[in-house]
Amino acid sequence: MRVFWRHRFIQHHVQHKQVFGTIWFLGFYVGVNHHGRSTLLGCTLIKNEDIQSFKWPFECWLRCMGGKTPKGILTDQCASMQRTIEMCMPTTIHWWCIWHIMKKIPSKLNGYKRHEEIEQEMSHVVWNSFTKDAFDRNWNNFITKFGVGGNKWLSELYKDHHLWIPVYLDHHFWVGMRSTQRCKSMHAFFNKFITRNSSLIQFVKQYDNCLVSRGQREREFDAADFYTVIPCATKSAIVTQFQHVYTHEKFRKVQEQFRGKVNCITRSMNSTLSLRHTKS
């Protein structure tokens, strides 16, 4: 597996599974490989969603990784998991899934008369505050404008704003991810191999089959990168260098950026530099 724990983004999510008549929680550790695709790094079965239950798999994972903690970890909003991560991986940047939080807004604020306007304003504050000072100012204005200072849910979110507001986290490396959607897609993939009624023995066997399937898919992408070439859209020597060293998936993204630069025309007007973008 070519995903390094300390250099790549890890996320953890839980899902109910039935094993031997007992409800267990199946947790996935999902990363991103060199093709920009989800890769399954491991999983765990726990019986409860409390600090002690979360602590054990995190400590086991760290032992497997030689004690190296991940740069960042993205999870759903869970107080027990948050405290466990702070205990086991104090240097790891923890980000709550912003999609998971934003989808709660209607149910949390629909008791207010102007709830639709409140929802829109809150979304605007979250996504369009481009500095930390701007977020604090915009949030306080939002609270005052709609008189929602007494809302416990909003107060708790603000207290933990460093865990989910983009402007506090975007400067870290997240492989372009802001939600646990990759883990949810992994759930859908994994459901092809096991059901809620699978026994523990069946689970272990099917987990191996799942790993074989993911490994085979990655080898197919590796082969495509080795035997095929994506043509350069420009004559830039820099682009050619990326063409040789990047995987196809990553080279496509780089080339898209270079196309945008090519279509940027500069011209001097009255000693002032102006820019004009044209569509290709």
mmCIF file of C-alpha atoms in Angstrom:
data_model
loop_
_atom_site.group_PDB
_atom_site.id
_atom_site.type_symbol
_atom_site.label_atom_id
_atom_site.label_comp_id
_atom_site.label_asym_id
_atom_site.label_seq_id
_atom_site.Cartn_x
_atom_site.Cartn_y
_atom_site.Cartn_z
ATOM 1 C CA MET A 1 0.000 0.000 0.000
ATOM 2 C CA ARG A 2 1.497 3.339 -1.033
ATOM 3 C CA VAL A 3 -0.309 5.566 1.376
ATOM 4 C CA PHE A 4 1.820 6.778 4.260
ATOM 5 C CA TRP A 5 0.024 7.384 7.523
ATOM 6 C CA ARG A 6 1.945 10.495 8.467
ATOM 7 C CA HIS A 7 1.601 12.076 5.029
ATOM 8 C CA ARG A 8 -1.940 11.268 4.107
ATOM 9 C CA PHE A 9 -5.385 12.123 5.307
ATOM 10 C CA ILE A 10 -7.130 9.531 7.513
ATOM 11 C CA GLN A 11 -10.753 9.447 8.489
ATOM 12 C CA HIS A 12 -12.784 7.257 10.837
ATOM 13 C CA HIS A 13 -16.479 6.465 10.676
ATOM 14 C CA VAL A 14 -18.814 3.908 12.304
ATOM 15 C CA GLN A 15 -21.621 1.782 10.974
ATOM 16 C CA HIS A 16 -23.881 -0.771 12.626
ATOM 17 C CA LYS A 17 -23.319 -4.439 11.795
ATOM 18 C CA GLN A 18 -24.889 -7.564 13.240
ATOM 19 C CA VAL A 19 -22.401 -10.197 14.443
ATOM 20 C CA PHE A 20 -23.516 -13.233 16.442
ATOM 21 C CA GLY A 21 -26.744 -11.535 17.509
ATOM 22 C CA THR A 22 -24.920 -8.547 19.060
ATOM 23 C CA ILE A 23 -24.838 -4.995 17.696
ATOM 24 C CA TRP A 24 -21.247 -4.000 16.950
ATOM 25 C CA PHE A 25 -19.837 -0.856 15.441
ATOM 26 C CA LEU A 26 -17.661 -1.311 12.394
ATOM 27 C CA GLY A 27 -15.125 1.472 12.015
ATOM 28 C CA PHE A 28 -13.192 2.132 8.819
ATOM 29 C CA TYR A 29 -9.835 3.852 8.454
ATOM 30 C CA VAL A 30 -9.871 5.309 4.967
ATOM 31 C CA GLY A 31 -7.040 7.135 3.215
ATOM 32 C CA VAL A 32 -6.255 8.487 -0.254
ATOM 33 C CA ASN A 33 -3.766 6.759 -2.543
ATOM 34 C CA HIS A 34 -1.471 8.137 -5.262
ATOM 35 C CA HIS A 35 -4.327 7.991 -7.786
ATOM 36 C CA GLY A 36 -6.474 10.243 -5.632
ATOM 37 C CA ARG A 37 -8.808 7.337 -4.834
ATOM 38 C CA SER A 38 -10.054 5.992 -1.520
ATOM 39 C CA THR A 39 -8.043 3.176 -0.021
ATOM 40 C CA LEU A 40 -8.961 1.010 2.946
ATOM 41 C CA LEU A 41 -6.215 1.169 5.574
ATOM 42 C CA GLY A 42 -7.931 -0.920 8.220
ATOM 43 C CA CYS A 43 -11.073 -1.457 10.239
ATOM 44 C CA THR A 44 -12.141 -2.267 13.777
ATOM 45 C CA LEU A 45 -15.096 -3.819 15.553
ATOM 46 C CA ILE A 46 -16.119 -2.236 18.856
ATOM 47 C CA LYS A 47 -19.149 -2.797 21.050
ATOM 48 C CA ASN A 48 -19.666 0.728 22.406
ATOM 49 C CA GLU A 49 -19.061 4.281 21.221
ATOM 50 C CA ASP A 50 -17.340 5.595 24.334
ATOM 51 C CA ILE A 51 -13.835 6.832 25.102
ATOM 52 C CA GLN A 52 -12.528 3.506 26.352
ATOM 53 C CA SER A 53 -13.858 1.674 23.292
ATOM 54 C CA PHE A 54 -12.334 4.196 20.873
ATOM 55 C CA LYS A 55 -9.032 4.290 22.751
ATOM 56 C CA TRP A 56 -8.164 0.657 22.141
ATOM 57 C CA PRO A 57 -8.319 0.638 18.286
ATOM 58 C CA PHE A 58 -6.495 3.985 18.052
ATOM 59 C CA GLU A 59 -3.686 2.716 20.273
ATOM 60 C CA CYS A 60 -3.473 -0.539 18.280
ATOM 61 C CA TRP A 61 -3.305 1.428 15.038
ATOM 62 C CA LEU A 62 -0.507 3.622 16.337
ATOM 63 C CA ARG A 63 1.501 0.545 17.350
ATOM 64 C CA CYS A 64 1.097 -0.817 13.817
ATOM 65 C CA MET A 65 2.338 2.516 12.453
ATOM 66 C CA GLY A 66 5.432 2.523 14.674
ATOM 67 C CA GLY A 67 3.984 5.294 16.831
ATOM 68 C CA LYS A 68 3.658 7.746 13.920
ATOM 69 C CA THR A 69 0.493 9.788 14.228
ATOM 70 C CA PRO A 70 -1.462 11.038 11.204
ATOM 71 C CA LYS A 71 -1.154 14.651 10.097
ATOM 72 C CA GLY A 72 -4.931 14.974 10.107
ATOM 73 C CA ILE A 73 -8.053 12.997 10.866
ATOM 74 C CA LEU A 74 -11.613 13.748 9.807
ATOM 75 C CA THR A 75 -14.597 12.283 11.664
ATOM 76 C CA ASP A 76 -18.267 12.882 12.256
ATOM 77 C CA GLN A 77 -19.130 15.111 15.209
ATOM 78 C CA CYS A 78 -18.650 12.844 18.225
ATOM 79 C CA ALA A 79 -17.557 14.097 21.657
ATOM 80 C CA SER A 80 -16.193 10.706 22.771
ATOM 81 C CA MET A 81 -14.098 10.318 19.645
ATOM 82 C CA GLN A 82 -12.873 13.893 19.936
ATOM 83 C CA ARG A 83 -11.605 13.365 23.479
ATOM 84 C CA THR A 84 -10.027 10.043 22.525
ATOM 85 C CA ILE A 85 -8.117 11.622 19.636
ATOM 86 C CA GLU A 86 -6.898 14.389 21.944
ATOM 87 C CA MET A 87 -5.611 11.712 24.329
ATOM 88 C CA CYS A 88 -4.041 9.316 21.818
ATOM 89 C CA MET A 89 -2.941 11.705 19.052
ATOM 90 C CA PRO A 90 -2.516 15.190 20.567
ATOM 91 C CA THR A 91 -0.486 16.492 17.589
ATOM 92 C CA THR A 92 -3.009 15.351 14.960
ATOM 93 C CA ILE A 93 -5.256 17.981 13.385
ATOM 94 C CA HIS A 94 -8.870 16.900 13.939
ATOM 95 C CA TRP A 95 -11.648 18.117 11.621
ATOM 96 C CA TRP A 96 -15.337 17.412 12.017
ATOM 97 C CA CYS A 97 -17.216 16.575 8.829
ATOM 98 C CA ILE A 98 -18.756 19.910 7.853
ATOM 99 C CA TRP A 99 -21.427 18.232 5.742
ATOM 100 C CA HIS A 100 -22.538 16.256 8.789
ATOM 101 C CA ILE A 101 -22.925 19.489 10.789
ATOM 102 C CA MET A 102 -24.595 21.592 8.091
ATOM 103 C CA LYS A 103 -27.266 18.985 7.390
ATOM 104 C CA LYS A 104 -28.415 19.348 11.028
ATOM 105 C CA ILE A 105 -29.240 23.045 10.631
ATOM 106 C CA PRO A 106 -32.899 22.653 9.524
ATOM 107 C CA SER A 107 -33.801 20.332 12.415
ATOM 108 C CA LYS A 108 -31.928 22.451 14.978
ATOM 109 C CA LEU A 109 -33.302 25.840 13.912
ATOM 110 C CA ASN A 110 -36.770 25.147 12.489
ATOM 111 C CA GLY A 111 -38.376 26.361 15.728
ATOM 112 C CA TYR A 112 -37.593 29.975 14.819
ATOM 113 C CA LYS A 113 -40.021 32.024 12.743
ATOM 114 C CA ARG A 114 -37.340 33.161 10.307
ATOM 115 C CA HIS A 115 -35.599 29.773 10.270
ATOM 116 C CA GLU A 116 -35.068 29.678 6.495
ATOM 117 C CA GLU A 117 -33.374 33.075 6.557
ATOM 118 C CA ILE A 118 -31.351 32.023 9.616
ATOM 119 C CA GLU A 119 -30.171 28.876 7.830
ATOM 120 C CA GLN A 120 -29.075 30.824 4.761
ATOM 121 C CA GLU A 121 -27.247 33.431 6.838
ATOM 122 C CA MET A 122 -25.440 30.789 8.901
ATOM 123 C CA SER A 123 -24.344 28.975 5.759
ATOM 124 C CA HIS A 124 -23.055 32.268 4.339
ATOM 125 C CA VAL A 125 -21.045 32.973 7.506
ATOM 126 C CA VAL A 126 -19.510 29.481 7.505
ATOM 127 C CA TRP A 127 -18.471 29.409 3.843
ATOM 128 C CA ASN A 128 -17.675 33.072 3.180
ATOM 129 C CA SER A 129 -15.566 34.088 6.166
ATOM 130 C CA PHE A 130 -12.056 34.149 4.735
ATOM 131 C CA THR A 131 -10.130 35.155 7.868
ATOM 132 C CA LYS A 132 -10.499 34.136 11.508
ATOM 133 C CA ASP A 133 -11.283 37.710 12.542
ATOM 134 C CA ALA A 134 -13.926 37.930 9.817
ATOM 135 C CA PHE A 135 -15.547 34.715 11.028
ATOM 136 C CA ASP A 136 -15.745 35.953 14.633
ATOM 137 C CA ARG A 137 -17.212 39.255 13.494
ATOM 138 C CA ASN A 138 -19.695 37.656 11.071
ATOM 139 C CA TRP A 139 -20.790 35.023 13.592
ATOM 140 C CA ASN A 140 -21.426 37.607 16.313
ATOM 141 C CA ASN A 141 -23.387 39.768 13.862
ATOM 142 C CA PHE A 142 -25.404 36.713 12.823
ATOM 143 C CA ILE A 143 -26.229 35.816 16.445
ATOM 144 C CA THR A 144 -27.231 39.401 17.265
ATOM 145 C CA LYS A 145 -29.249 39.938 14.097
ATOM 146 C CA PHE A 146 -31.493 36.917 14.664
ATOM 147 C CA GLY A 147 -31.450 36.862 18.461
ATOM 148 C CA VAL A 148 -30.270 33.253 18.680
ATOM 149 C CA GLY A 149 -27.693 33.761 21.401
ATOM 150 C CA GLY A 150 -29.624 31.438 23.701
ATOM 151 C CA ASN A 151 -29.516 28.498 21.291
ATOM 152 C CA LYS A 152 -27.440 25.808 23.015
ATOM 153 C CA TRP A 153 -26.541 23.999 19.790
ATOM 154 C CA LEU A 154 -25.148 27.163 18.177
ATOM 155 C CA SER A 155 -23.257 28.071 21.345
ATOM 156 C CA GLU A 156 -21.589 24.654 21.470
ATOM 157 C CA LEU A 157 -20.714 24.822 17.772
ATOM 158 C CA TYR A 158 -19.054 28.188 18.235
ATOM 159 C CA LYS A 159 -17.057 26.868 21.201
ATOM 160 C CA ASP A 160 -15.677 24.133 18.918
ATOM 161 C CA HIS A 161 -15.424 26.289 15.774
ATOM 162 C CA HIS A 162 -11.732 25.373 15.361
ATOM 163 C CA LEU A 163 -12.864 21.789 14.611
ATOM 164 C CA TRP A 164 -15.137 22.506 11.649
ATOM 165 C CA ILE A 165 -15.008 26.055 10.268
ATOM 166 C CA PRO A 166 -13.031 25.948 6.951
ATOM 167 C CA VAL A 167 -10.974 29.093 7.568
ATOM 168 C CA TYR A 168 -9.439 27.457 10.666
ATOM 169 C CA LEU A 169 -8.465 24.274 8.825
ATOM 170 C CA ASP A 170 -8.022 24.946 5.105
ATOM 171 C CA HIS A 171 -4.316 25.771 5.477
ATOM 172 C CA HIS A 172 -3.653 22.141 6.452
ATOM 173 C CA PHE A 173 -3.261 19.341 3.901
ATOM 174 C CA TRP A 174 -6.588 17.471 3.467
ATOM 175 C CA VAL A 175 -6.299 15.963 -0.029
ATOM 176 C CA GLY A 176 -9.249 18.159 -1.034
ATOM 177 C CA MET A 177 -11.588 16.535 1.507
ATOM 178 C CA ARG A 178 -13.997 18.215 3.897
ATOM 179 C CA SER A 179 -16.417 15.430 4.667
ATOM 180 C CA THR A 180 -16.586 11.732 5.468
ATOM 181 C CA GLN A 181 -18.157 11.004 2.075
ATOM 182 C CA ARG A 182 -15.218 8.767 1.122
ATOM 183 C CA CYS A 183 -15.931 6.594 4.128
ATOM 184 C CA LYS A 184 -19.608 6.432 3.190
ATOM 185 C CA SER A 185 -18.657 5.284 -0.310
ATOM 186 C CA MET A 186 -16.426 2.655 1.308
ATOM 187 C CA HIS A 187 -19.447 1.452 3.272
ATOM 188 C CA ALA A 188 -21.360 0.991 0.029
ATOM 189 C CA PHE A 189 -18.443 -0.953 -1.447
ATOM 190 C CA PHE A 190 -18.041 -3.083 1.680
ATOM 191 C CA ASN A 191 -21.749 -3.931 1.709
ATOM 192 C CA LYS A 192 -21.132 -5.969 -1.455
ATOM 193 C CA PHE A 193 -19.160 -8.423 0.657
ATOM 194 C CA ILE A 194 -21.013 -8.679 3.971
ATOM 195 C CA THR A 195 -24.548 -8.259 5.323
ATOM 196 C CA ARG A 196 -25.994 -7.466 8.730
ATOM 197 C CA ASN A 197 -26.359 -11.201 9.322
ATOM 198 C CA SER A 198 -22.765 -12.154 8.513
ATOM 199 C CA SER A 199 -20.987 -14.208 11.159
ATOM 200 C CA LEU A 200 -17.633 -13.135 12.539
ATOM 201 C CA ILE A 201 -15.849 -15.834 10.522
ATOM 202 C CA GLN A 202 -17.619 -14.724 7.349
ATOM 203 C CA PHE A 203 -16.686 -11.137 8.115
ATOM 204 C CA VAL A 204 -12.955 -11.952 8.363
ATOM 205 C CA LYS A 205 -12.995 -13.940 5.102
ATOM 206 C CA GLN A 206 -14.970 -11.309 3.236
ATOM 207 C CA TYR A 207 -12.749 -8.537 4.572
ATOM 208 C CA ASP A 208 -9.787 -10.306 2.955
ATOM 209 C CA ASN A 209 -11.765 -10.530 -0.299
ATOM 210 C CA CYS A 210 -12.474 -6.812 -0.042
ATOM 211 C CA LEU A 211 -8.750 -6.042 0.313
ATOM 212 C CA VAL A 212 -7.934 -8.263 -2.681
ATOM 213 C CA SER A 213 -10.526 -6.441 -4.779
ATOM 214 C CA ARG A 214 -9.222 -2.990 -3.816
ATOM 215 C CA GLY A 215 -5.621 -4.095 -4.426
ATOM 216 C CA GLN A 216 -6.465 -5.435 -7.870
ATOM 217 C CA ARG A 217 -8.173 -2.172 -8.790
ATOM 218 C CA GLU A 218 -5.127 -0.171 -7.734
ATOM 219 C CA ARG A 219 -2.823 -2.409 -9.790
ATOM 220 C CA GLU A 220 -5.018 -1.784 -12.832
ATOM 221 C CA PHE A 221 -4.606 1.964 -12.395
ATOM 222 C CA ASP A 222 -0.849 1.500 -11.942
ATOM 223 C CA ALA A 223 -0.682 -0.464 -15.203
ATOM 224 C CA ALA A 224 -2.636 2.210 -17.069
ATOM 225 C CA ASP A 225 -0.190 4.852 -15.806
ATOM 226 C CA PHE A 226 2.815 2.745 -16.844
ATOM 227 C CA TYR A 227 1.680 1.813 -20.358
ATOM 228 C CA THR A 228 -0.267 4.897 -21.456
ATOM 229 C CA VAL A 229 0.506 8.612 -21.676
ATOM 230 C CA ILE A 230 -1.831 11.604 -21.427
ATOM 231 C CA PRO A 231 -0.815 14.177 -24.080
ATOM 232 C CA CYS A 232 0.319 17.603 -22.873
ATOM 233 C CA ALA A 233 -2.111 20.390 -23.693
ATOM 234 C CA THR A 234 0.729 22.955 -23.842
ATOM 235 C CA LYS A 235 4.399 23.032 -24.786
ATOM 236 C CA SER A 236 5.462 24.023 -21.296
ATOM 237 C CA ALA A 237 8.533 22.153 -20.046
ATOM 238 C CA ILE A 238 7.063 22.217 -16.551
ATOM 239 C CA VAL A 239 3.925 20.422 -17.726
ATOM 240 C CA THR A 240 6.085 17.804 -19.440
ATOM 241 C CA GLN A 241 7.916 17.187 -16.191
ATOM 242 C CA PHE A 242 4.613 16.615 -14.378
ATOM 243 C CA GLN A 243 3.549 14.297 -17.194
ATOM 244 C CA HIS A 244 6.478 11.984 -16.440
ATOM 245 C CA VAL A 245 6.318 11.897 -12.637
ATOM 246 C CA TYR A 246 2.623 12.225 -11.765
ATOM 247 C CA THR A 247 -0.098 9.605 -11.959
ATOM 248 C CA HIS A 248 -2.726 10.206 -14.641
ATOM 249 C CA GLU A 249 -5.305 11.361 -12.102
ATOM 250 C CA LYS A 250 -2.982 13.952 -10.583
ATOM 251 C CA PHE A 251 -1.585 15.056 -13.940
ATOM 252 C CA ARG A 252 -5.111 15.808 -15.189
ATOM 253 C CA LYS A 253 -5.606 18.178 -12.263
ATOM 254 C CA VAL A 254 -2.261 19.893 -12.866
ATOM 255 C CA GLN A 255 -2.967 20.260 -16.572
ATOM 256 C CA GLU A 256 -6.354 21.781 -15.835
ATOM 257 C CA GLN A 257 -4.634 24.456 -13.761
ATOM 258 C CA PHE A 258 -2.132 25.164 -16.531
ATOM 259 C CA ARG A 259 -4.941 25.554 -19.072
ATOM 260 C CA GLY A 260 -6.415 28.240 -16.859
ATOM 261 C CA LYS A 261 -3.083 30.085 -16.780
ATOM 262 C CA VAL A 262 -2.710 29.877 -20.555
ATOM 263 C CA ASN A 263 -6.106 31.534 -20.988
ATOM 264 C CA CYS A 264 -5.102 34.441 -18.767
ATOM 265 C CA ILE A 265 -4.093 37.376 -21.009
ATOM 266 C CA THR A 266 -2.026 40.225 -19.559
ATOM 267 C CA ARG A 267 -1.825 43.665 -21.111
ATOM 268 C CA SER A 268 -0.440 47.015 -19.957
ATOM 269 C CA MET A 269 -2.887 49.937 -19.855
ATOM 270 C CA ASN A 270 -1.707 53.357 -18.615
ATOM 271 C CA SER A 271 1.134 51.763 -16.641
ATOM 272 C CA THR A 272 -1.370 49.590 -14.801
ATOM 273 C CA LEU A 273 -1.334 45.848 -15.256
ATOM 274 C CA SER A 274 -4.755 44.401 -16.020
ATOM 275 C CA LEU A 275 -5.862 40.792 -16.380
ATOM 276 C CA ARG A 276 -8.575 39.369 -18.555
ATOM 277 C CA HIS A 277 -9.728 35.764 -18.553
ATOM 278 C CA THR A 278 -10.986 34.103 -21.704
ATOM 279 C CA LYS A 279 -12.747 30.781 -21.989
ATOM 280 C CA SER A 280 -11.121 28.019 -23.977
#
